[in-house]
Short mmCIF file of C-alpha atoms in Angstrom, two decimals:
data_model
loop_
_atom_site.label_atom_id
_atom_site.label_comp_id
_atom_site.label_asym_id
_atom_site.label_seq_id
_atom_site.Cartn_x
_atom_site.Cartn_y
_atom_site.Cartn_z
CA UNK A 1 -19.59 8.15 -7.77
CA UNK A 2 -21.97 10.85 -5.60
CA UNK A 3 -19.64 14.11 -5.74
CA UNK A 4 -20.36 17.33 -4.26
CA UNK A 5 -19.27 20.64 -5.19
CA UNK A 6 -17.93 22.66 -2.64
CA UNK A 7 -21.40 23.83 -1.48
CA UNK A 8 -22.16 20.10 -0.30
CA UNK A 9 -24.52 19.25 -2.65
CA UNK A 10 -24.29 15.97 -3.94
CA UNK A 11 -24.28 15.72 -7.52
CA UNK A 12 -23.83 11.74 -9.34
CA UNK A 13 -20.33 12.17 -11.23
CA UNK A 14 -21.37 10.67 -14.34
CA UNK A 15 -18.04 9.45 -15.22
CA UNK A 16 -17.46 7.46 -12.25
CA UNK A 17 -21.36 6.21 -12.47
CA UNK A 18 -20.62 4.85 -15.87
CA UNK A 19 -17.03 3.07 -15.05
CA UNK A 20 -18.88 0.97 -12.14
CA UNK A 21 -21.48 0.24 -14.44
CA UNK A 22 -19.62 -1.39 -17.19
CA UNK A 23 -20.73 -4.69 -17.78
CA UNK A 24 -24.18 -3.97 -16.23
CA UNK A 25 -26.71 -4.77 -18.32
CA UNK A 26 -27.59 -1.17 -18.45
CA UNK A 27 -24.49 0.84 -19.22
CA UNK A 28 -25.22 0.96 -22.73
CA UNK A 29 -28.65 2.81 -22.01
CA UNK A 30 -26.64 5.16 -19.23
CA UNK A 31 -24.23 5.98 -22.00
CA UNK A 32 -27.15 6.56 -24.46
CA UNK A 33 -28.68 8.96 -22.13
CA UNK A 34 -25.94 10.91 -21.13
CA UNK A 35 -25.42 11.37 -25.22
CA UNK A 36 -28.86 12.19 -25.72
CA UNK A 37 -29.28 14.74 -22.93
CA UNK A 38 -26.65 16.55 -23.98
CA UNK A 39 -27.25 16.80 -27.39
CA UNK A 40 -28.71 20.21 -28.29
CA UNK A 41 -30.10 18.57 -31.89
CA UNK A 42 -32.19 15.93 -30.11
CA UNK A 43 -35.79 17.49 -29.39
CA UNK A 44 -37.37 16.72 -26.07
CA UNK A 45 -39.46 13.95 -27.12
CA UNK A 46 -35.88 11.81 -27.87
CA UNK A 47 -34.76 12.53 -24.36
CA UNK A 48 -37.62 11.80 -22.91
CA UNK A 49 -37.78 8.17 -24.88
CA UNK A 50 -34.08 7.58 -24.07
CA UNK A 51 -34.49 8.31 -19.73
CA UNK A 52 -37.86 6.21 -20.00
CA UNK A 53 -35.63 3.26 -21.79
CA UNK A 54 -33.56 3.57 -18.91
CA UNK A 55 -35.54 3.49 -16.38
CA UNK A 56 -37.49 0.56 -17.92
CA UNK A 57 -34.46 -1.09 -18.08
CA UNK A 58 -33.46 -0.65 -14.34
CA UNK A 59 -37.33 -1.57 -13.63
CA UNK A 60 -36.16 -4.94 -15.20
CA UNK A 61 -33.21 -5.38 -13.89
CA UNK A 62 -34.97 -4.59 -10.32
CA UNK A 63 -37.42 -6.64 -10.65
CA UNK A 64 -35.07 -9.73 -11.04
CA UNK A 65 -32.22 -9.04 -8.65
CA UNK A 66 -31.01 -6.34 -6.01
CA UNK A 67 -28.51 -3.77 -7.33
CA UNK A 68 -26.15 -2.49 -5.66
CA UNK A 69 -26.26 0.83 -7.99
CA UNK A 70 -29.63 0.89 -7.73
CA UNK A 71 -29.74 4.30 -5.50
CA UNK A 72 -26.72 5.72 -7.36
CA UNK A 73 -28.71 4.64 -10.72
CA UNK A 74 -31.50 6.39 -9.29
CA UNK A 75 -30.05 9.67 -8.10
CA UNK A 76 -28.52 9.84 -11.60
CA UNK A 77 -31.87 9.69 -13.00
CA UNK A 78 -33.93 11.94 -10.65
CA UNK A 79 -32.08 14.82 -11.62
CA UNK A 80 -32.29 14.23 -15.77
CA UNK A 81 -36.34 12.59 -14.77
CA UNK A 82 -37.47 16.38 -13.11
CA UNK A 83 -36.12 18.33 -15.55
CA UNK A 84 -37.92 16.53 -18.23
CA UNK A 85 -41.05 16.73 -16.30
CA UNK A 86 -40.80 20.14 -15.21
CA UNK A 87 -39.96 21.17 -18.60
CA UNK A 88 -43.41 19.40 -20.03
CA UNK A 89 -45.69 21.05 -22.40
CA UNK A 90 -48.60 18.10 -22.26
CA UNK A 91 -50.43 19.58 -24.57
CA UNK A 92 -47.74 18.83 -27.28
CA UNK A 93 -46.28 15.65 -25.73
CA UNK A 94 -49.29 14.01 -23.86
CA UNK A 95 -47.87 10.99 -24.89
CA UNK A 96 -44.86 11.77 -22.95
CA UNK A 97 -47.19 12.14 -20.12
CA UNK A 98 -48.64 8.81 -20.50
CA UNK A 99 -45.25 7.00 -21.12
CA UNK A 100 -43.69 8.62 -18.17
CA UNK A 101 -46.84 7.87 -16.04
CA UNK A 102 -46.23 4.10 -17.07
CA UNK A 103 -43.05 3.47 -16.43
CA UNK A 104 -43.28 5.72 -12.76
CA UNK A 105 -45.71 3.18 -11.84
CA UNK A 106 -44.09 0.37 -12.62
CA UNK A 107 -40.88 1.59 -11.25
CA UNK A 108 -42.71 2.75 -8.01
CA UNK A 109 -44.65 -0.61 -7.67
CA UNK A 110 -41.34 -2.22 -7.81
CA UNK A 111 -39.16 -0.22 -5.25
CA UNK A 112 -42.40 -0.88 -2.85
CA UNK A 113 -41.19 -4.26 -3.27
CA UNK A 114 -37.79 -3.79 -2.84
CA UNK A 115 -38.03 -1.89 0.08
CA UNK A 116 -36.84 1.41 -1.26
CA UNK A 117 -38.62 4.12 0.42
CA UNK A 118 -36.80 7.36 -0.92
CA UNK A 119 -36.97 6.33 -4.08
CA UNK A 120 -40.42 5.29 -3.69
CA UNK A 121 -41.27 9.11 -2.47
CA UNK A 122 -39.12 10.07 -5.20
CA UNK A 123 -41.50 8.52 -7.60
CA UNK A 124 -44.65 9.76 -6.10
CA UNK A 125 -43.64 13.25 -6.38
CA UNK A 126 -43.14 13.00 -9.77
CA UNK A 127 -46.26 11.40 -10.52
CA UNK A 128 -47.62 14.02 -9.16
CA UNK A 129 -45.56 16.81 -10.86
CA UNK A 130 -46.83 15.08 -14.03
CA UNK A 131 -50.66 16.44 -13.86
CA UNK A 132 -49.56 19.51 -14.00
CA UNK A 133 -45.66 20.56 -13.75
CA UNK A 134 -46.24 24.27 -12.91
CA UNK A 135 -50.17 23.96 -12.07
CA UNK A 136 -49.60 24.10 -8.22
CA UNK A 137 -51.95 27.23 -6.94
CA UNK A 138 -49.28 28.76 -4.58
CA UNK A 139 -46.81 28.25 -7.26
CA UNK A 140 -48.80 30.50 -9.40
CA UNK A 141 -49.57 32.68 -7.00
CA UNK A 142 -45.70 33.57 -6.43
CA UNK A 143 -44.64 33.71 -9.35
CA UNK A 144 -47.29 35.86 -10.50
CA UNK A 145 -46.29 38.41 -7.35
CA UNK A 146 -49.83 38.00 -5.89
CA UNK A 147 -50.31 37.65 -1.79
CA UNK A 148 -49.99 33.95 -0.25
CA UNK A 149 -50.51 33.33 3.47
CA UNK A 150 -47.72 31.81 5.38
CA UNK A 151 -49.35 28.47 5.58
CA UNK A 152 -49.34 28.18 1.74
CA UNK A 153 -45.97 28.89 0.90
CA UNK A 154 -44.41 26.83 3.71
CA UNK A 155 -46.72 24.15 2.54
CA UNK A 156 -44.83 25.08 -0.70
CA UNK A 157 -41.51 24.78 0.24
CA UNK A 158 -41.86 21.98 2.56
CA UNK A 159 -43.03 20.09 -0.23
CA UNK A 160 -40.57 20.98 -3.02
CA UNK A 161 -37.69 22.18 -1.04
CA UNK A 162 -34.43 19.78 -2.11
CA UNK A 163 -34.06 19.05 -5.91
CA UNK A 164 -37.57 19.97 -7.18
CA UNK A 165 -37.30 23.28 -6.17
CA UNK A 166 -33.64 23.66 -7.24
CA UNK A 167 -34.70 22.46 -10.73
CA UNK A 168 -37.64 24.63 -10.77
CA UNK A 169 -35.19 27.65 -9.70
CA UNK A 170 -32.33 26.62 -12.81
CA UNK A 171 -35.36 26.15 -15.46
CA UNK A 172 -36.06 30.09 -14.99
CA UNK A 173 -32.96 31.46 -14.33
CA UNK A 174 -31.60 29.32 -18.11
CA UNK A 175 -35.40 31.18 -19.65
CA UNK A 176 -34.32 34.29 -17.99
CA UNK A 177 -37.36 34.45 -16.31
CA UNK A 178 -35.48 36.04 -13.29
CA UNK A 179 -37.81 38.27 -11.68
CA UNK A 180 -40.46 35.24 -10.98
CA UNK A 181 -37.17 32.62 -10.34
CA UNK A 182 -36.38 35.67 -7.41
CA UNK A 183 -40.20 35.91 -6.44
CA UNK A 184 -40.14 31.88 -5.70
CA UNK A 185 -36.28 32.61 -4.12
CA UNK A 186 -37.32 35.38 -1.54
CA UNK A 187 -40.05 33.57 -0.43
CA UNK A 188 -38.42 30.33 0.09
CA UNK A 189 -36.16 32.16 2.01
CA UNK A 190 -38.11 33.79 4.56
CA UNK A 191 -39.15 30.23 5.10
CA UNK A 192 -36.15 28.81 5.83
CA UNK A 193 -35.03 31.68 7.85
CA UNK A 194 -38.30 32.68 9.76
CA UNK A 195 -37.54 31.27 13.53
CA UNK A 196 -41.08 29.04 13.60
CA UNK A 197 -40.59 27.11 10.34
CA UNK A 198 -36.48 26.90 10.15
CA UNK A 199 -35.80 24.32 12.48
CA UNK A 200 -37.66 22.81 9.30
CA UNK A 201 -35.08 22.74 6.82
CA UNK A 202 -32.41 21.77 9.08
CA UNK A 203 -31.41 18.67 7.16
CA UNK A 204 -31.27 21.27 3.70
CA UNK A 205 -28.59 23.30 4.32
CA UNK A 206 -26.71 22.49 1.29
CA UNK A 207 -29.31 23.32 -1.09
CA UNK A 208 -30.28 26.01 0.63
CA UNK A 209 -26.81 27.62 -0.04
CA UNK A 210 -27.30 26.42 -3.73
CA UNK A 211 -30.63 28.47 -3.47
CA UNK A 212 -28.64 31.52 -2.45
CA UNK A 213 -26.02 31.14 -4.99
CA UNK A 214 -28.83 31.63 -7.90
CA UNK A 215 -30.44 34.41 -5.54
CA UNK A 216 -27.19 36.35 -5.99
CA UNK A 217 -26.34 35.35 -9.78
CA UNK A 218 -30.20 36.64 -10.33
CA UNK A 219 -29.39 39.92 -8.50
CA UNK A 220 -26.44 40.46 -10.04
CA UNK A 221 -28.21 39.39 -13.66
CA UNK A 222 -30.95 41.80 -12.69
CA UNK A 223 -28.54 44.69 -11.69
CA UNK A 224 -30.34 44.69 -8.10
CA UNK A 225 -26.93 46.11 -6.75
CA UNK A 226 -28.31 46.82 -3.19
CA UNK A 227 -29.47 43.86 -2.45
CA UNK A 228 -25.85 42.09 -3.29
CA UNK A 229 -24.35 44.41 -1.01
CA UNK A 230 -26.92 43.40 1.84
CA UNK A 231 -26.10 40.03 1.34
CA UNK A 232 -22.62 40.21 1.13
CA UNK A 233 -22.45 42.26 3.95
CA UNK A 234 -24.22 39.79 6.09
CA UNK A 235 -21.17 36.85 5.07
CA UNK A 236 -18.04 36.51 6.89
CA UNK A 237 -15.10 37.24 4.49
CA UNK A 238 -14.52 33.24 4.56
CA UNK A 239 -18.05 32.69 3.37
CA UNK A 240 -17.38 35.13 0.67
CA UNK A 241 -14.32 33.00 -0.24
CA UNK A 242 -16.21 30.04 -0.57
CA UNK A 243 -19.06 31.65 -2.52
CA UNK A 244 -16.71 32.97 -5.33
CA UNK A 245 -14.68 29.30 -5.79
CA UNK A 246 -17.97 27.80 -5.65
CA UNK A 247 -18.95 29.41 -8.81
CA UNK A 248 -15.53 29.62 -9.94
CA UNK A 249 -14.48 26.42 -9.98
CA UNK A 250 -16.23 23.19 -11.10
CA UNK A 251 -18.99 22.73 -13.98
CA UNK A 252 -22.17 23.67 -11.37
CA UNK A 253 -25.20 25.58 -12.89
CA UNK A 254 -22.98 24.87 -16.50
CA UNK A 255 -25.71 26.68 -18.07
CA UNK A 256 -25.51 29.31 -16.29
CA UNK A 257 -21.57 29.73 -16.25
CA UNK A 258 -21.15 33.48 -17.85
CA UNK A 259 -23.98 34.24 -14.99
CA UNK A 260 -21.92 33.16 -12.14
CA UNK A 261 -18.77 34.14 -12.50
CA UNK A 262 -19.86 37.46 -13.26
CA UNK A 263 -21.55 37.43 -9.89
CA UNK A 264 -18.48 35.50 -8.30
CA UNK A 265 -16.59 38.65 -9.83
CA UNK A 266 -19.04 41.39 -8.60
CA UNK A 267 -18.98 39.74 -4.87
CA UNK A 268 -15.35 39.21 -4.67
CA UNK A 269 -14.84 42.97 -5.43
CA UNK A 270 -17.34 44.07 -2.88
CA UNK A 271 -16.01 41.68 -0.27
CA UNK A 272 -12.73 42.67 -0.79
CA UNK A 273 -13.30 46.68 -0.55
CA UNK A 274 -15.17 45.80 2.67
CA UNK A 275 -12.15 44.25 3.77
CA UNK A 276 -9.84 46.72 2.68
CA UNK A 277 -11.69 49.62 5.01
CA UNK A 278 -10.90 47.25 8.20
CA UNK A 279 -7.90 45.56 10.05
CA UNK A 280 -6.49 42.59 8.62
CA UNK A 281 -7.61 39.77 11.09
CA UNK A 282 -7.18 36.77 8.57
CA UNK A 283 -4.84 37.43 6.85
CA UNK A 284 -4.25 34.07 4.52
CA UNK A 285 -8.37 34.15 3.78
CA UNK A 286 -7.98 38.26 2.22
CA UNK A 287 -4.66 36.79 0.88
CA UNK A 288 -6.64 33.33 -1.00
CA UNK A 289 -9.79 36.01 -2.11
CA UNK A 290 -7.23 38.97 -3.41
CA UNK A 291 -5.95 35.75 -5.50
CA UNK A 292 -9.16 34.86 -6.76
CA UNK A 293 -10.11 38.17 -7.77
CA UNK A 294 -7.04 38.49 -9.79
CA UNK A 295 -7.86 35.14 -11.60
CA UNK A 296 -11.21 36.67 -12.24
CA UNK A 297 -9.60 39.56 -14.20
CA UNK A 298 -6.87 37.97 -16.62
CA UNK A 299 -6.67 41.45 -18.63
CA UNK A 300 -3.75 43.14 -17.03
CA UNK A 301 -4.96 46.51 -18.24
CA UNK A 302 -8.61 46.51 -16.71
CA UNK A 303 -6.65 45.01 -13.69
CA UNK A 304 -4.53 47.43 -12.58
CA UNK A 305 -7.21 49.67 -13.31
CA UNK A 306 -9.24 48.09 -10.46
CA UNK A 307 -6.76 47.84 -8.23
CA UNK A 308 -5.95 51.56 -7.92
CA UNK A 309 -9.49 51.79 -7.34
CA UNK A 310 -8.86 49.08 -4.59
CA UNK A 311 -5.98 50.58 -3.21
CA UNK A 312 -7.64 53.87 -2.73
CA UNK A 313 -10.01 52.23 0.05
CA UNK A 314 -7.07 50.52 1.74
CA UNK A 315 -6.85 52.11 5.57
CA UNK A 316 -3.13 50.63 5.84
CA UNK A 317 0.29 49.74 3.93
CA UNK A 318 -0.51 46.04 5.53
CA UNK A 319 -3.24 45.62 2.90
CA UNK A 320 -1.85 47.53 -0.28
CA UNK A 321 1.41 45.37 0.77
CA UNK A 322 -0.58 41.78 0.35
CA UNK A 323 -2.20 43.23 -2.92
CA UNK A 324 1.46 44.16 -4.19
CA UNK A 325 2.73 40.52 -2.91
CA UNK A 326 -0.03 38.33 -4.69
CA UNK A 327 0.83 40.89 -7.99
CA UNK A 328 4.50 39.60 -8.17
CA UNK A 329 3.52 36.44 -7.67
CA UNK A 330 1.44 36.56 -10.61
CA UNK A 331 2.95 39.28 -13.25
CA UNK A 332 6.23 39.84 -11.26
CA UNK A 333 8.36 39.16 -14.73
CA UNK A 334 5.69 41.01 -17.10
CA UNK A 335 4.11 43.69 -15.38
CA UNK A 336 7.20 45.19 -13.16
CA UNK A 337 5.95 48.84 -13.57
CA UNK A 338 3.17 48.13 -11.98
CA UNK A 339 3.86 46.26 -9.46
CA UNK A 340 7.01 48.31 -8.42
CA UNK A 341 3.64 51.25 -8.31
CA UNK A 342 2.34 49.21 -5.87
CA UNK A 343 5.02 49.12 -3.47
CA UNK A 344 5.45 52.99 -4.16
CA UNK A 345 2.11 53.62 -2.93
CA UNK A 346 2.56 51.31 0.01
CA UNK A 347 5.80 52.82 1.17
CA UNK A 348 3.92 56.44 0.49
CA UNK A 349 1.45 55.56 3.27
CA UNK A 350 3.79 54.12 5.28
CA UNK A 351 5.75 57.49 5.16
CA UNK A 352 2.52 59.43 5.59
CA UNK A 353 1.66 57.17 9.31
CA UNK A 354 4.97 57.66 9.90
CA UNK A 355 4.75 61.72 9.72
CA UNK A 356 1.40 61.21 11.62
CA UNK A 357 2.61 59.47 14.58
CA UNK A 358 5.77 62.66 14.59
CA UNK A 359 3.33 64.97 14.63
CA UNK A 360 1.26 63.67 17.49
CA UNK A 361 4.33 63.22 19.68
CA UNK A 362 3.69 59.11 19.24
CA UNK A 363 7.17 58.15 20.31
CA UNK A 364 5.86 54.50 20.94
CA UNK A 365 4.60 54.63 17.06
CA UNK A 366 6.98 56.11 15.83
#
């Protein structure tokens, strides 16, 4: 029941959760929650009351037998439990607070007993996320844009790097409250990359390409154009690949879905004009990315449009041929015009190389 999308991050596939559940005594409440969560007419304080039912209910269940769901149960609710917590306003829902603190104590005395040690940490750090969700100092400080020292901010990130932080980062990015989501990004970043803390964050290197993937949907969001082109320059035209089905393909960062495939869209053009100025080396990889930028554009018009752009940067008849290929593959039967262009301006260049090579006396070439 633990999937992961393509990035590696795991992720509890609720459907499969629920199906090993039946007949548990706490489906019902699983069910409940999942309905609750995801209705957008339930206010907070209802979805807060339904995950607390639940995990009173696993708390019970605990506390008179060993489950073997327990840590899938648990997973399940972490995710649902921190963005509740970090999306607190105690001074409207203090009871909240003092539920929540309840039932995390109760829970956490409990997996002490069981012997459950990550969910025990689990627990404490949300205890302590309760005080104050968004009260941490160095927090503050970065999103604010004032000056940390290093020591702070790794403190930071060692602390919160995994799902807090990831929750933190999709909480601002759904408010729009990009520039401060980037502020908390680019510094997280430096930590994970700076050659005295990175060894680290070895064990994160899943969410830390999660991270980047709402780095780049911010940039793009934000229109910070240079920056997208530094970091797509800096990824292998695989890595680019697996960026764009990443956000693509799947239901992660749902909320954020119009976001991310406009930034899938923006890096799979960029990545392929890059490619188009160099030698074809892999060829099926520029082949599987010039498909996924066509699926990215389903309106033939603006298309073709883009593609003559494309095909102007082409430095051969190799790459203008692949584009032409994948095109009557895909609108072969309704688009022959254009794709019949394509080969035009393929054999053109091949004509013009050819003339080239005769005029330089390149027999070999020739």
């Amino acid at each position: 029941a633990l999937q992961g999308d393509s990035s590696g991050l795991k992720f509890v596939n609720v459907a499969s959760l629920l199906s090993v559940l039946k007949g548990n005594p706490i489906y019902a409440a699983c069910v409940r929650l999942e309905a609750t969560i995801n209705d957008k007419k339930k206010i907070y304080i209802d979805k807060v009351e339904a995950l607390m039912y639940v995990l009173q209910s696993l708390s019970d269940y605990l506390s008179q037998q060993s489950s073997e769901h327990t840590l899938l149960l648990f997973e399940y609710l972490h995710r649902h439990t921190l963005n509740l917590v970090l999306h607190g306003d105690w001074g409207k829902n203090n009871a909240a607070k003092q539920h929540m603190t309840f039932v995390f104590k109760r829970f956490e005395t409990i997996a002490l007993k069981k012997n459950l040690p990550s969910v025990t940490e689990h627990i404490g750090t949300l205890l302590e996320l309760l005080t104050d969700p968004w009260g941490n100092i160095t927090l503050s400080k970065i999103l604010n844009g004032d000056r940390c020292t290093e020591e702070e901010v790794l403190n930071l990130i060692k602390t919160e790097m995994g799902l807090v932080l990831i929750v933190r980062l999709e909480i601002m990015a759904e408010a729009r409250l990009d520039i401060q989501a980037l502020r908390l990004i680019e510094v997280c970043l430096q930590c994970v990359t700076n050659i005295s803390s990175s060894h680290l964050f070895q064990s994160y290197t899943d969410e830390i390409i999660y991270i980047r993937d709402i780095y780049l949907i911010l940039l793009v969001r934000t229109k910070n154009s240079a920056k997208v082109l530094n970091e797509v320059n800096q990824m292998s035209l695989v890595e680019g690949l697996k960026l764009v089905r990443r956000c693509t393909k799947g239901d992660r960062l749902a909320r954020l879905r119009k976001s991310r495939i406009k930034m899938a869209d923006v890096v799979a053009n960029m990545a392929l004009v890059s490619a188009m100025i160099h030698p074809i080396t892999e060829e099926a990889v520029l082949h599987d990315m010039i498909e996924e930028w066509y699926n990215l554009h389903p309106d033939t018009q603006v298309l073709f449009r883009l593609l003559k752009n494309m095909m102007i940067n082409a430095v051969s008849s190799q790459h203008i041929y692949l584009l032409g290929q994948l095109l009557v593959e895909k609108y072969g039967e309704t688009e022959k015009l254009q794709c019949v262009e394509l080969y035009i301006r393929a054999l053109t260049v091949n004509l013009n190389e050819l003339e080239k090579y005769k005029s330089n006396s390149d027999q070999e070439k020739v």
